[in-house]
């Protein structure tokens, strides 16, 4: 078990040693994710176990965080909990990736070390919704709070063709 998370990992070496990494990454250190969140303070808790399934190296673990996203309906802050499990099979080619178990996603490994931050960030970005929104109808609630108008003016609408209707009646 490790408290200090390394910047780069060698998945094959870690799988041979059956390494377990546990700790926190700062949201601000995850560049692509920090561009999407409103509050960059906070941490992402991770636990990753490296092991082998047959001859294949496998990385599995959990990621937990609470992110402050912008609601795409009202643009207000939206607290979005992340609690996901991941399982990656280390492969060196697309042919190997096709042979993976159905519960395992491929991690293409070319012999270079892999950035742990990028790996965790990819998993989080894949779990985020395309258009995060509040569960309730935030537009209606916001408009009812912001509106200082009387109901009569809201029910009467201006008809742009009313001038034509008057001309039709007068015959001009």
Tab-separated table of C-alpha atoms in Angstrom:
chain	number	residue	atom	x	y	z
A	1	UNK	CA	0.000	0.000	0.000
A	2	UNK	CA	1.337	3.403	-0.955
A	3	UNK	CA	0.287	6.834	0.353
A	4	UNK	CA	2.314	8.878	-2.149
A	5	UNK	CA	1.069	8.329	-5.667
A	6	UNK	CA	3.696	8.179	-8.422
A	7	UNK	CA	3.421	10.464	-11.447
A	8	UNK	CA	4.210	7.652	-13.893
A	9	UNK	CA	3.621	3.920	-13.658
A	10	UNK	CA	4.907	0.846	-15.447
A	11	UNK	CA	1.766	-1.336	-15.553
A	12	UNK	CA	3.642	-4.560	-16.336
A	13	UNK	CA	6.135	-4.119	-13.487
A	14	UNK	CA	3.402	-3.094	-11.055
A	15	UNK	CA	1.303	-6.127	-12.093
A	16	UNK	CA	4.258	-8.476	-11.506
A	17	UNK	CA	4.699	-7.011	-8.016
A	18	UNK	CA	0.916	-6.942	-7.368
A	19	UNK	CA	1.193	-3.307	-6.313
A	20	UNK	CA	-1.696	-1.458	-4.669
A	21	UNK	CA	-1.802	2.325	-4.957
A	22	UNK	CA	-4.083	4.339	-2.730
A	23	UNK	CA	-4.262	8.066	-2.213
A	24	UNK	CA	-5.599	11.363	-3.486
A	25	UNK	CA	-4.968	13.470	-6.565
A	26	UNK	CA	-5.721	17.187	-6.562
A	27	UNK	CA	-8.396	18.221	-9.054
A	28	UNK	CA	-6.227	21.192	-10.060
A	29	UNK	CA	-3.483	18.751	-11.157
A	30	UNK	CA	-5.868	17.130	-13.663
A	31	UNK	CA	-5.744	19.756	-16.423
A	32	UNK	CA	-8.581	18.589	-18.681
A	33	UNK	CA	-10.897	17.932	-15.743
A	34	UNK	CA	-10.101	21.229	-14.028
A	35	UNK	CA	-11.225	23.038	-17.204
A	36	UNK	CA	-14.708	21.504	-16.766
A	37	UNK	CA	-15.295	22.082	-13.058
A	38	UNK	CA	-16.287	25.304	-11.311
A	39	UNK	CA	-14.333	24.594	-8.108
A	40	UNK	CA	-10.786	23.362	-8.574
A	41	UNK	CA	-10.158	22.777	-4.869
A	42	UNK	CA	-10.645	19.266	-3.647
A	43	UNK	CA	-9.290	15.821	-4.250
A	44	UNK	CA	-10.032	12.694	-6.187
A	45	UNK	CA	-9.620	9.580	-4.024
A	46	UNK	CA	-8.255	6.582	-5.893
A	47	UNK	CA	-7.352	3.006	-5.184
A	48	UNK	CA	-5.741	0.918	-7.896
A	49	UNK	CA	-4.745	-2.757	-7.709
A	50	UNK	CA	-2.324	-4.163	-10.235
A	51	UNK	CA	-2.384	-7.884	-10.894
A	52	UNK	CA	-2.521	-10.626	-13.486
A	53	UNK	CA	-5.376	-12.582	-15.013
A	54	UNK	CA	-3.646	-15.454	-16.744
A	55	UNK	CA	-0.722	-13.854	-18.524
A	56	UNK	CA	-2.423	-10.474	-18.961
A	57	UNK	CA	-1.646	-7.531	-16.666
A	58	UNK	CA	-4.803	-5.963	-15.245
A	59	UNK	CA	-5.444	-2.722	-13.360
A	60	UNK	CA	-8.644	-2.443	-11.352
A	61	UNK	CA	-9.795	0.017	-8.779
A	62	UNK	CA	-12.144	2.732	-7.626
A	63	UNK	CA	-12.329	6.484	-8.058
A	64	UNK	CA	-14.339	8.746	-5.725
A	65	UNK	CA	-14.843	12.492	-5.856
A	66	UNK	CA	-17.473	15.199	-5.742
A	67	UNK	CA	-17.168	17.676	-8.588
A	68	UNK	CA	-18.816	21.084	-8.975
A	69	UNK	CA	-20.030	21.281	-12.569
A	70	UNK	CA	-22.071	23.948	-14.336
A	71	UNK	CA	-25.663	22.908	-14.968
A	72	UNK	CA	-26.244	23.194	-18.713
A	73	UNK	CA	-29.809	24.430	-18.193
A	74	UNK	CA	-29.365	27.225	-15.651
A	75	UNK	CA	-25.528	27.567	-15.541
A	76	UNK	CA	-25.567	27.366	-11.739
A	77	UNK	CA	-23.309	25.092	-9.675
A	78	UNK	CA	-24.205	21.420	-9.677
A	79	UNK	CA	-22.623	18.976	-7.250
A	80	UNK	CA	-21.815	15.763	-9.159
A	81	UNK	CA	-20.670	12.724	-7.146
A	82	UNK	CA	-18.239	10.339	-8.828
A	83	UNK	CA	-18.050	6.799	-7.485
A	84	UNK	CA	-16.844	4.458	-10.176
A	85	UNK	CA	-15.053	1.186	-10.568
A	86	UNK	CA	-12.694	0.510	-13.435
A	87	UNK	CA	-10.865	-2.483	-14.854
A	88	UNK	CA	-8.213	-2.128	-17.536
A	89	UNK	CA	-6.400	-4.876	-19.392
A	90	UNK	CA	-2.905	-3.954	-20.530
A	91	UNK	CA	-2.515	-4.698	-24.254
A	92	UNK	CA	0.130	-3.928	-26.851
A	93	UNK	CA	-2.042	-4.112	-29.994
A	94	UNK	CA	-5.615	-3.779	-31.207
A	95	UNK	CA	-5.756	-7.552	-31.826
A	96	UNK	CA	-5.044	-8.148	-28.128
A	97	UNK	CA	-7.680	-5.557	-27.197
A	98	UNK	CA	-10.334	-7.533	-29.098
A	99	UNK	CA	-9.521	-10.632	-27.010
A	100	UNK	CA	-10.178	-8.917	-23.656
A	101	UNK	CA	-12.968	-10.019	-21.360
A	102	UNK	CA	-16.194	-8.055	-21.704
A	103	UNK	CA	-15.785	-6.397	-18.267
A	104	UNK	CA	-12.308	-5.119	-19.128
A	105	UNK	CA	-11.357	-1.980	-21.090
A	106	UNK	CA	-8.065	-1.901	-23.020
A	107	UNK	CA	-5.051	0.139	-21.947
A	108	UNK	CA	-2.715	0.352	-24.927
A	109	UNK	CA	0.834	0.061	-23.576
A	110	UNK	CA	3.808	0.666	-25.870
A	111	UNK	CA	6.583	0.106	-23.324
A	112	UNK	CA	6.738	3.722	-22.124
A	113	UNK	CA	5.612	4.611	-18.637
A	114	UNK	CA	1.980	5.702	-18.280
A	115	UNK	CA	0.880	8.903	-16.544
A	116	UNK	CA	-1.276	7.964	-13.548
A	117	UNK	CA	-2.945	11.394	-13.627
A	118	UNK	CA	-3.930	10.958	-17.289
A	119	UNK	CA	-5.201	7.432	-16.636
A	120	UNK	CA	-7.451	8.522	-13.745
A	121	UNK	CA	-8.521	11.679	-15.589
A	122	UNK	CA	-9.580	9.633	-18.632
A	123	UNK	CA	-11.777	7.402	-16.482
A	124	UNK	CA	-13.445	10.400	-14.819
A	125	UNK	CA	-14.047	12.196	-18.125
A	126	UNK	CA	-15.660	9.077	-19.568
A	127	UNK	CA	-18.000	8.905	-16.561
A	128	UNK	CA	-19.157	12.526	-16.760
A	129	UNK	CA	-22.410	13.295	-18.572
A	130	UNK	CA	-22.286	15.260	-21.828
A	131	UNK	CA	-24.803	17.791	-20.509
A	132	UNK	CA	-24.929	17.839	-16.704
A	133	UNK	CA	-28.238	19.149	-15.385
A	134	UNK	CA	-30.092	19.351	-12.100
A	135	UNK	CA	-32.571	16.543	-11.461
A	136	UNK	CA	-35.364	19.084	-11.036
A	137	UNK	CA	-36.522	21.684	-13.561
A	138	UNK	CA	-34.099	24.431	-12.583
A	139	UNK	CA	-35.224	26.813	-15.347
A	140	UNK	CA	-38.753	27.039	-13.945
A	141	UNK	CA	-37.520	27.497	-10.401
A	142	UNK	CA	-35.019	30.157	-11.436
A	143	UNK	CA	-37.536	32.122	-13.506
A	144	UNK	CA	-40.071	32.105	-10.667
A	145	UNK	CA	-37.437	33.446	-8.254
A	146	UNK	CA	-36.095	36.092	-10.627
A	147	UNK	CA	-39.418	37.311	-11.985
A	148	UNK	CA	-40.877	40.502	-10.534
A	149	UNK	CA	-43.844	40.934	-12.816
A	150	UNK	CA	-47.607	40.674	-12.570
A	151	UNK	CA	-49.410	37.712	-14.043
A	152	UNK	CA	-51.703	39.815	-16.295
A	153	UNK	CA	-48.825	41.222	-18.338
A	154	UNK	CA	-47.530	37.689	-18.783
A	155	UNK	CA	-50.827	36.345	-20.149
A	156	UNK	CA	-51.286	39.171	-22.687
A	157	UNK	CA	-48.989	38.707	-25.628
A	158	UNK	CA	-48.270	41.183	-28.366
A	159	UNK	CA	-49.461	39.938	-31.729
A	160	UNK	CA	-47.357	41.413	-34.547
A	161	UNK	CA	-50.231	40.873	-37.006
A	162	UNK	CA	-52.730	42.950	-35.027
A	163	UNK	CA	-51.934	45.944	-37.252
A	164	UNK	CA	-52.893	43.912	-40.330
A	165	UNK	CA	-56.127	42.849	-38.655
A	166	UNK	CA	-57.038	46.508	-38.045
A	167	UNK	CA	-56.300	47.349	-41.689
A	168	UNK	CA	-58.480	44.511	-42.829
A	169	UNK	CA	-61.404	45.758	-40.729
A	170	UNK	CA	-61.080	49.408	-41.830
A	171	UNK	CA	-60.543	48.513	-45.469
A	172	UNK	CA	-57.566	50.829	-45.943
